[in-house]
Coordinates of C-alpha atoms in Angstrom, one line a residue:
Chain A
X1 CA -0.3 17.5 -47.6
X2 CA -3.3 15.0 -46.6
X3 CA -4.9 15.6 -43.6
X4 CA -5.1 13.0 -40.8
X5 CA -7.2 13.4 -37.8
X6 CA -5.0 12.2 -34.5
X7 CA -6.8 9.0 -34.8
X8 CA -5.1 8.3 -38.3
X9 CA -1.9 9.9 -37.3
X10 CA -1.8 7.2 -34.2
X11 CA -3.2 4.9 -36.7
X12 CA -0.1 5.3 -38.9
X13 CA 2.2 5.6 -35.9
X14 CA 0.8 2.1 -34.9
X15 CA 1.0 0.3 -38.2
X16 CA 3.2 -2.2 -38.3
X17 CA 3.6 -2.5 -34.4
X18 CA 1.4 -5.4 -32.7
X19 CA -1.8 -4.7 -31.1
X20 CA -2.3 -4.1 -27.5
X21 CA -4.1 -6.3 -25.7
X22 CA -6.2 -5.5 -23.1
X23 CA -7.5 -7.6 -20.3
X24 CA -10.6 -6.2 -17.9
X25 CA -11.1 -7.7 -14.2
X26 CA -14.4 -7.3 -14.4
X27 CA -14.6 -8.4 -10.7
X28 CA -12.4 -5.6 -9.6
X29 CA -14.2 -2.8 -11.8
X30 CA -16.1 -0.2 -9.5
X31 CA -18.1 1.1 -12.9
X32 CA -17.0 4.6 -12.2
X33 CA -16.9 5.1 -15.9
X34 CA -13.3 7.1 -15.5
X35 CA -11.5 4.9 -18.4
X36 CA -14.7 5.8 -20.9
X37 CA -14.1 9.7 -20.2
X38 CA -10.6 9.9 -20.4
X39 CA -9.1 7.7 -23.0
X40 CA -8.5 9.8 -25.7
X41 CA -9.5 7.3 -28.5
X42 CA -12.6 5.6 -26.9
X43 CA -11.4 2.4 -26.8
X44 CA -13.9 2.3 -23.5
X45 CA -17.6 2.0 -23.6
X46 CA -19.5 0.8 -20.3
X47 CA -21.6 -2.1 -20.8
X48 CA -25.0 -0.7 -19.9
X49 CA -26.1 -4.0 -18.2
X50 CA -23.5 -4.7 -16.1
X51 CA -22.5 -1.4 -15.8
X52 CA -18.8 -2.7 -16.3
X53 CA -16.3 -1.3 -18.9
X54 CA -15.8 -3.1 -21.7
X55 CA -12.9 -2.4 -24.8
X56 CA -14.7 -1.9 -27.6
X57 CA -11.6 -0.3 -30.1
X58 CA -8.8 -2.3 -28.7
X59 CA -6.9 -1.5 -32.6
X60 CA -7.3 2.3 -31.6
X61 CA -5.0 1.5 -28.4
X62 CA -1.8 4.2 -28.3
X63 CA -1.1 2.4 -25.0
X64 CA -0.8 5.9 -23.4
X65 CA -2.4 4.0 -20.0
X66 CA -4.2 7.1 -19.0
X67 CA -6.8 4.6 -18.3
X68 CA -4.7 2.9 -15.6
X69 CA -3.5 5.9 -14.9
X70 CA -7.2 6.7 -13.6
X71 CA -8.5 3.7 -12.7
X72 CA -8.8 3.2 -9.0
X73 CA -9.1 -0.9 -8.9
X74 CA -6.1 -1.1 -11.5
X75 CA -8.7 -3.1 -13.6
X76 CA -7.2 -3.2 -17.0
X77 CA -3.9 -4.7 -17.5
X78 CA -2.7 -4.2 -21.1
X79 CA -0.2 -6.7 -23.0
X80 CA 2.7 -6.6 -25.5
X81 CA 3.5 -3.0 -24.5
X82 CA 6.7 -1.5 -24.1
X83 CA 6.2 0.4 -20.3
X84 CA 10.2 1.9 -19.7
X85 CA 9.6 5.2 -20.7
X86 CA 9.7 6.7 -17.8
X87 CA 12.4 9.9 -17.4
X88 CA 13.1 8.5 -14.3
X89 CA 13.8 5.6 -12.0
X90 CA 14.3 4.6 -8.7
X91 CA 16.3 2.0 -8.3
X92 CA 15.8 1.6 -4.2
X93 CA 11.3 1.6 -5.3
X94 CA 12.7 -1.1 -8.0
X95 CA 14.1 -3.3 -5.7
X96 CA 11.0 -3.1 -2.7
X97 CA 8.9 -2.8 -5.6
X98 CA 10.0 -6.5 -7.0
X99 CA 10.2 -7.9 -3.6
X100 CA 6.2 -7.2 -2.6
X101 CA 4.9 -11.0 -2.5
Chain B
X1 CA 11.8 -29.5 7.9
X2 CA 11.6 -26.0 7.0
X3 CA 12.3 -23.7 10.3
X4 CA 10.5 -20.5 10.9
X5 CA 10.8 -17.3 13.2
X6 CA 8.7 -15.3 14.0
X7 CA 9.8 -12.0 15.4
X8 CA 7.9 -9.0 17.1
X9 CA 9.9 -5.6 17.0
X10 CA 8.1 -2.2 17.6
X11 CA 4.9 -3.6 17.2
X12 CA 1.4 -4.7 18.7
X13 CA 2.1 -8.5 17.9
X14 CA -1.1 -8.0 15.5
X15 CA 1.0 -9.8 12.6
X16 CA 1.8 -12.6 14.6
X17 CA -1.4 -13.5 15.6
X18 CA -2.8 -12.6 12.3
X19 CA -0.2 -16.0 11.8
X20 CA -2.4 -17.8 14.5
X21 CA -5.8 -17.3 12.8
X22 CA -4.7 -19.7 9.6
X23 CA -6.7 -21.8 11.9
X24 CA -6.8 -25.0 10.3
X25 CA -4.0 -24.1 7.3
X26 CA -1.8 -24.0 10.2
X27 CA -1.6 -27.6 10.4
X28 CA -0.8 -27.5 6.6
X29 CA 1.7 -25.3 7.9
X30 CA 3.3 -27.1 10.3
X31 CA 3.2 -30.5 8.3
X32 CA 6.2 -29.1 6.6
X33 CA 7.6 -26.4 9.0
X34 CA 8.3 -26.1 12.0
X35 CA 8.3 -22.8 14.5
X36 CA 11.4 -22.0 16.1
X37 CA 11.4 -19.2 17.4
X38 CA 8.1 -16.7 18.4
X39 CA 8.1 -15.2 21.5
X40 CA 4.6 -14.4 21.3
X41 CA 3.8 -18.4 21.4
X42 CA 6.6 -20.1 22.9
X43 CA 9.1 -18.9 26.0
X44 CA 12.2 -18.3 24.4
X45 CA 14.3 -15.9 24.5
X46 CA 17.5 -16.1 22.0
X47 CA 17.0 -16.8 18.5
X48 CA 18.7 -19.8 16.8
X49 CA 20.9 -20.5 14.5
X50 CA 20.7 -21.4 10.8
X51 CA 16.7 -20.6 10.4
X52 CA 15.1 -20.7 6.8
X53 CA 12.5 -18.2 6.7
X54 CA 12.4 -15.4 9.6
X55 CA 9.5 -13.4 9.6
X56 CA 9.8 -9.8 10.8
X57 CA 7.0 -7.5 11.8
X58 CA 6.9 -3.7 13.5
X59 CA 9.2 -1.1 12.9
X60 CA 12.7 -0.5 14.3
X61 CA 12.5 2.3 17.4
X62 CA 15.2 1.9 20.0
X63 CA 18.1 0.4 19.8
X64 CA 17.7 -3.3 20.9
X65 CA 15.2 -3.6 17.4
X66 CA 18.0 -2.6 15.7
X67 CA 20.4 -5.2 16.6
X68 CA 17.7 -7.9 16.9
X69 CA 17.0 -7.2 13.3
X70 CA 20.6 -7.5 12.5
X71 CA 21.2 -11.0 14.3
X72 CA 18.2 -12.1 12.3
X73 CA 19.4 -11.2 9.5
X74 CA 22.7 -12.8 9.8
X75 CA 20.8 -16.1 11.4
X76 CA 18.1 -16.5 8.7
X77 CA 18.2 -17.3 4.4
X78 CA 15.1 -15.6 3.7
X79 CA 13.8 -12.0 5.6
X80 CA 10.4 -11.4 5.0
X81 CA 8.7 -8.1 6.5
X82 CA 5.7 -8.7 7.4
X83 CA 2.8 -6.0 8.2
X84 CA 2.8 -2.4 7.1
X85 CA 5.2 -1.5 10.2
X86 CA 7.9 -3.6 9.3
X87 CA 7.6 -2.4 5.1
X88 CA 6.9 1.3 5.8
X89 CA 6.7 2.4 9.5
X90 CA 2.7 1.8 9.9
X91 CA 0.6 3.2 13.0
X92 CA 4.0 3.3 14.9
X93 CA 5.8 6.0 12.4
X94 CA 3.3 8.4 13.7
X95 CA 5.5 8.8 16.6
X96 CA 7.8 10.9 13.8
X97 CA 4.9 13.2 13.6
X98 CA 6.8 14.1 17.7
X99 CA 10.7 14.3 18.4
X100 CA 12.0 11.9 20.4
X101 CA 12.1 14.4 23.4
X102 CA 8.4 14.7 23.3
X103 CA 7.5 11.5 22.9
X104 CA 9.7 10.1 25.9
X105 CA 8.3 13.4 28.0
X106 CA 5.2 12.2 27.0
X107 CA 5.6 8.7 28.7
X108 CA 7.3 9.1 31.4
X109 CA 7.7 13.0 32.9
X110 CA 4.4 15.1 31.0
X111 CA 2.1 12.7 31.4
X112 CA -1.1 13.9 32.8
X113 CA -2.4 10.4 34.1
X114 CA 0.7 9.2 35.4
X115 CA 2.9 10.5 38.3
X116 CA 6.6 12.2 36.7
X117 CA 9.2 9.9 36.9
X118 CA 12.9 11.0 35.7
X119 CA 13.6 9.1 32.6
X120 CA 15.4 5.8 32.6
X121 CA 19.2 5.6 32.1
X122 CA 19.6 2.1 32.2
X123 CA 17.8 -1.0 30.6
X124 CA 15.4 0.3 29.0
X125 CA 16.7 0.4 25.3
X126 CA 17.5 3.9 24.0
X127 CA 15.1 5.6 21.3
X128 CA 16.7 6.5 17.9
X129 CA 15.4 9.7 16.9
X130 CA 13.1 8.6 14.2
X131 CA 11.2 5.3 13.6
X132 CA 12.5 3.1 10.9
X133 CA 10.6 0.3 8.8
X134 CA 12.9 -3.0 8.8
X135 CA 14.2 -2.1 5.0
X136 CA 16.1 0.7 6.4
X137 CA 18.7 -1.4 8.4
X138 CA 19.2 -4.9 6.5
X139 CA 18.6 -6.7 3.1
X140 CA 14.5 -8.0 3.1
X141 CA 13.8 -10.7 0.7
X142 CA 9.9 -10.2 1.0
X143 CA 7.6 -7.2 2.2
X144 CA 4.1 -8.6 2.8
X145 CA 2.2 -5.1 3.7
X146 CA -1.0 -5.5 5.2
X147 CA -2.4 -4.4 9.0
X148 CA -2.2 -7.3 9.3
X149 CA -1.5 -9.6 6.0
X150 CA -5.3 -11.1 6.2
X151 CA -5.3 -14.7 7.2
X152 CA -6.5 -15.8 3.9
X153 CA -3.3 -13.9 2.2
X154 CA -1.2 -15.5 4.5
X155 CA -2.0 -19.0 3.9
X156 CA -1.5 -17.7 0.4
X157 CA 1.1 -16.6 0.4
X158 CA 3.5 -18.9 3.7
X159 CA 2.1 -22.2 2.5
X160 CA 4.1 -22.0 -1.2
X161 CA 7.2 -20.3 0.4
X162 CA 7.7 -23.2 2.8
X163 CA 7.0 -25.9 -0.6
X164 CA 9.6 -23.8 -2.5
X165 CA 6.8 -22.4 -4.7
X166 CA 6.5 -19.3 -5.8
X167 CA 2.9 -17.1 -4.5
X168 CA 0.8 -16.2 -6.8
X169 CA -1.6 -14.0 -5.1
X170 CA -2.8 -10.4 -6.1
X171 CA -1.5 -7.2 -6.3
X172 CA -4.5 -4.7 -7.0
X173 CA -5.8 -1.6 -4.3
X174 CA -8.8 -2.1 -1.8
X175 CA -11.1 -1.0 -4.9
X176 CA -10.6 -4.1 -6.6
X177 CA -12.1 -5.8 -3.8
X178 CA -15.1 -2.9 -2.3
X179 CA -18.3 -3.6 -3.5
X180 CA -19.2 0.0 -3.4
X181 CA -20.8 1.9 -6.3
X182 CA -18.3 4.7 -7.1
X183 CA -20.2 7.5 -9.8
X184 CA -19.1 10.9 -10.7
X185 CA -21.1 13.0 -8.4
X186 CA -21.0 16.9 -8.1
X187 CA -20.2 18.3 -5.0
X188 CA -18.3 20.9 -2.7
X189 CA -18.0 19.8 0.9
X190 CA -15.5 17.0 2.1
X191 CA -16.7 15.8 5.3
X192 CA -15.0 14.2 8.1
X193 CA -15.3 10.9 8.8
X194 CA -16.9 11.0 11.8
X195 CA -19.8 13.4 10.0
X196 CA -22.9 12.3 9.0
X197 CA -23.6 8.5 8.2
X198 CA -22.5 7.6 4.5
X199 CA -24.8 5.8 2.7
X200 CA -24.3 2.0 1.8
X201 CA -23.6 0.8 -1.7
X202 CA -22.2 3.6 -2.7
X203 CA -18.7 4.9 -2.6
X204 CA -16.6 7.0 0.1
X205 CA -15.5 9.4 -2.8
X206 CA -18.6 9.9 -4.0
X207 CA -20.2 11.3 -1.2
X208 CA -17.3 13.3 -0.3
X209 CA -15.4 11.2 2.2
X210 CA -11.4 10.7 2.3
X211 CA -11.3 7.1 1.3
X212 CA -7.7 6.0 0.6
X213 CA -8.7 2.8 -1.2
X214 CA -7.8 3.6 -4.5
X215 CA -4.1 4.2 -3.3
X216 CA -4.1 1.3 -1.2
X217 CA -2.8 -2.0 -1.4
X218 CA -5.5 -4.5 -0.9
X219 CA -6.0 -7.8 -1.0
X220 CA -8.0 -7.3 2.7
X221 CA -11.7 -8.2 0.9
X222 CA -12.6 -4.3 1.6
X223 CA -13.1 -5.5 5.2
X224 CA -13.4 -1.7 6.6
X225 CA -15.6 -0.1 3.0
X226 CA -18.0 -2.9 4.1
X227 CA -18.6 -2.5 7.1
X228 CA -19.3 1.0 6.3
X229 CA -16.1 2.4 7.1
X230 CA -13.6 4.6 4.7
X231 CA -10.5 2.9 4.1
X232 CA -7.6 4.5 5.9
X233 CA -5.0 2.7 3.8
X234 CA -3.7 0.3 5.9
X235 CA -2.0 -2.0 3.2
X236 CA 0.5 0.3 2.2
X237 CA 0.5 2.4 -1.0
X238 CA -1.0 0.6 -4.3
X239 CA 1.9 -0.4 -6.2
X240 CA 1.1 2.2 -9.1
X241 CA 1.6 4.6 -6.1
X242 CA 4.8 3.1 -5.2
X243 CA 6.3 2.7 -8.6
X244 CA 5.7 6.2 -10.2
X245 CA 7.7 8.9 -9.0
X246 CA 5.4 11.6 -9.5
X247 CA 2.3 9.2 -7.5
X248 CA 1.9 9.9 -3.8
X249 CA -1.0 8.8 -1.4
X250 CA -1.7 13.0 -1.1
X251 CA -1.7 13.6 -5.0
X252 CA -3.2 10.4 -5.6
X253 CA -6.4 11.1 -3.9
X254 CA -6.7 14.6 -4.6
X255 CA -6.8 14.0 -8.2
X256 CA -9.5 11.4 -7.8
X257 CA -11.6 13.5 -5.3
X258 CA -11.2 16.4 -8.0
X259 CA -12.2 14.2 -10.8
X260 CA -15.3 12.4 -9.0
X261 CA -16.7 15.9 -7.6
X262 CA -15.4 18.1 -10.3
X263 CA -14.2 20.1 -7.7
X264 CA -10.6 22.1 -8.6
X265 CA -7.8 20.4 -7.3
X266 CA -6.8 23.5 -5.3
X267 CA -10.6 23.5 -3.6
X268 CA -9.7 20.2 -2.1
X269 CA -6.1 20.7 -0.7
X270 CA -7.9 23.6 0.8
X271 CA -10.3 21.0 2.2
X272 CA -8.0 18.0 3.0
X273 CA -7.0 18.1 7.0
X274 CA -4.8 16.3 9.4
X275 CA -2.5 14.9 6.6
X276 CA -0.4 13.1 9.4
X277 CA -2.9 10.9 10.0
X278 CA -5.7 10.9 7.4
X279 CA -3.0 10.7 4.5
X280 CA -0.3 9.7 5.5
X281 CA -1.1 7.7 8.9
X282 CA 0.7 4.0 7.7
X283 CA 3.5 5.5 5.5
X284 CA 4.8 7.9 7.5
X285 CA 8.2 6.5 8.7
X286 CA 8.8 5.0 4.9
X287 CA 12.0 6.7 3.5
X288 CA 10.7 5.7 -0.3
X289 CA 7.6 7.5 0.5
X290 CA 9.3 10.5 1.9
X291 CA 11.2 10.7 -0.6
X292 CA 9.9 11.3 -3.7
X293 CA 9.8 14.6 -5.0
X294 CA 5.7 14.9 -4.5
X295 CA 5.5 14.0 -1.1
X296 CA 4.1 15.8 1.9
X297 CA 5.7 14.1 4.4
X298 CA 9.1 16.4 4.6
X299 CA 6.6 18.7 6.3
X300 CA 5.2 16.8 8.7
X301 CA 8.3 14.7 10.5
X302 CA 10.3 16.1 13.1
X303 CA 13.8 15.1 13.6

């Protein structure tokens, strides 16, 4: 049996699906650095001029969003991703939630 | 001519004068539209019929909110709440922090300033026992949260609606806006806010004050972070707050405090204090808030 490190495995996982694409406000990025520590397949690096994050491994994506997850100026907004996986929804948040102008 | 009202419920008419400042967008504004109905500008007392968009701000207490927000419901084609009161409770659901009983003894018979006088029986409109943001009575087509909606957001946002556009304004938290510094920074201590004197440029959370700006809705310009002042989440919760069921404001910034300060998450619960007011001081009366399975607030009402 070959041996794939997760990075293949998600590699694998991912092929044949379409990229994600990921957009960065860099106007609304604080620089903390939290996306570069905790996406687990550093697509992040900061840019050490502007001290902004940039995505550097965008193919490596899993589109887990632990990085919006953490991000405290919800800086990163990632396309063609599939987001309903959650266990659980509420329908009465849904319907404020799509009403917020 | 597109008609507007403008109603006050329990609130401090903030939102309505927040209306006001559009200063010179007002005449933009009224090009097209035209108010009908604000008490806060105009002497008039019963609203009118067949109005286009009614805007609503402050919470429902007693029982004459109630039934004004009913008739404008039933009077108007689109609802919009308008300030945090009227989309979660704001300032005025800290009253549910009291019962009812204490809060009237409070006013009017245990009132160390005043003389006692035995409480009113008639015309004054009677209390319901807790506070209510506008959602919880009627169908809202709009919640613009905000204490108040900035000006800016406003014109934004009112000068479309009334061209039958739709507003395309945006939707991140107060950090998108703070020109703060925030960097992971080791420490122990979280410090009230009226402690010490927090250094400028650098973020709340990384010197160890409660700063709800990551959980907050912006779209205010970090008005308060600026001018050197931790934000005490005023707009609401962020929507990623509001749309995952396992996000609260409490959680929320524990987490980030935890993960800036590498402090364990227990050390700052331990730390956190007056959760009433420091956490959850404009969400308090919001049922959605309340209830989702993380939340604090449970603990803190009183029915």
């Amino acid at each position: 049996m070959e041996y794939l490190s997760r990075k293949q495995k998600m590699k694998k996982i991912s092929r044949g699906f379409k990229m994600v694409e990921i957009e960065i406000d860099e106007d609304a990025c604080v620089g903390c650095g939290s996306c570069v520590d905790d996406c687990p397949n550093n697509v992040y690096q900061m840019n050490e001029e502007t001290w902004k994050t940039t995505v550097v491994n965008a193919d490596d994506c899993m589109a887990c969003l632990s990085c919006h997850e953490i991000c405290p100026s919800q800086a990163m907004t990632h396309r063609d991703i599939h987001v309903a996986k959650r266990l659980y929804i509420d329908r009465k948040v849904n319907d404020v939630l799509e009403k917020i102008i | 001519m597109v008609t507007i009202a403008l109603e006050t419920l329990a609130s401090c008419s903030g939102c309505e004068i927040s209306i006001l400042d559009l200063h010179e967008d007002l005449l933009k504004l009224l090009e097209k539209a035209e108010l009908v109905y604000a008490p806060v500008l105009m002497d008039v007392k019963e609203l009118p019929d067949n109005i286009d968009i009614a805007i609503v701000s402050g919470s429902v207490r007693n029982e004459e909110n109630k039934e004004r927000l009913e008739e404008l419901r039933t009077k108007s084609s689109i609802l919009i709440a308008y300030g945090t009161c009227a989309c979660y409770g704001g300032i005025t659901g800290m009253a549910d922090l009291y019962t009812r009983d204490e809060v009237t003894s409070r006013t009017y018979s245990d009132n160390p300033s005043t003389e006692s006088a035995p409480l009113p029986n008639e015309v004054v409109p009677e209390l319901l026992s807790i506070v209510h943001p506008a959602a919880d009575f009627t169908e809202i087509d709009g919640f613009i949260p905000g204490c108040p909606p900035k000006e800016q957001l406003t014109g934004d946002i009112l000068i479309p609606l009334i061209n039958n556009e739709a507003p395309d304004v945006p939707k991140k938290s107060v950090c998108a806006d703070c020109q703060r510094e925030m960097e992971h920074v080791e420490y122990d201590k979280i410090h009230r806010r009226v402690e010490g004197s927090p250094e400028d440029g650098k973020c709340f959370l990384s010197q160890g004050y409660v700063c709800l700006g990551s959980v907050t809705l912006g779209r205010c310009g970090g008005l308060c972070t600026d001018a050197g002042v931790p934000c005490h989440g005023c707009g609401g919760p962020s929507l990623d707050v509001l749309r995952e069921p396992s996000h609260d404001i409490y959680n929320g910034v524990i987490k980030r405090i935890a993960h800036l300060s590498n402090m364990p998450e227990k050390d700052v619960e331990k730390q956190m204090y007056d959760l009433g007011h420091v956490i959850y001081g404009f969400v308090i009366g919001s049922t959605i808030m309340e209830d989702k399975l993380v939340s604090k607030i449970p603990q803190l009402v009183k029915k």
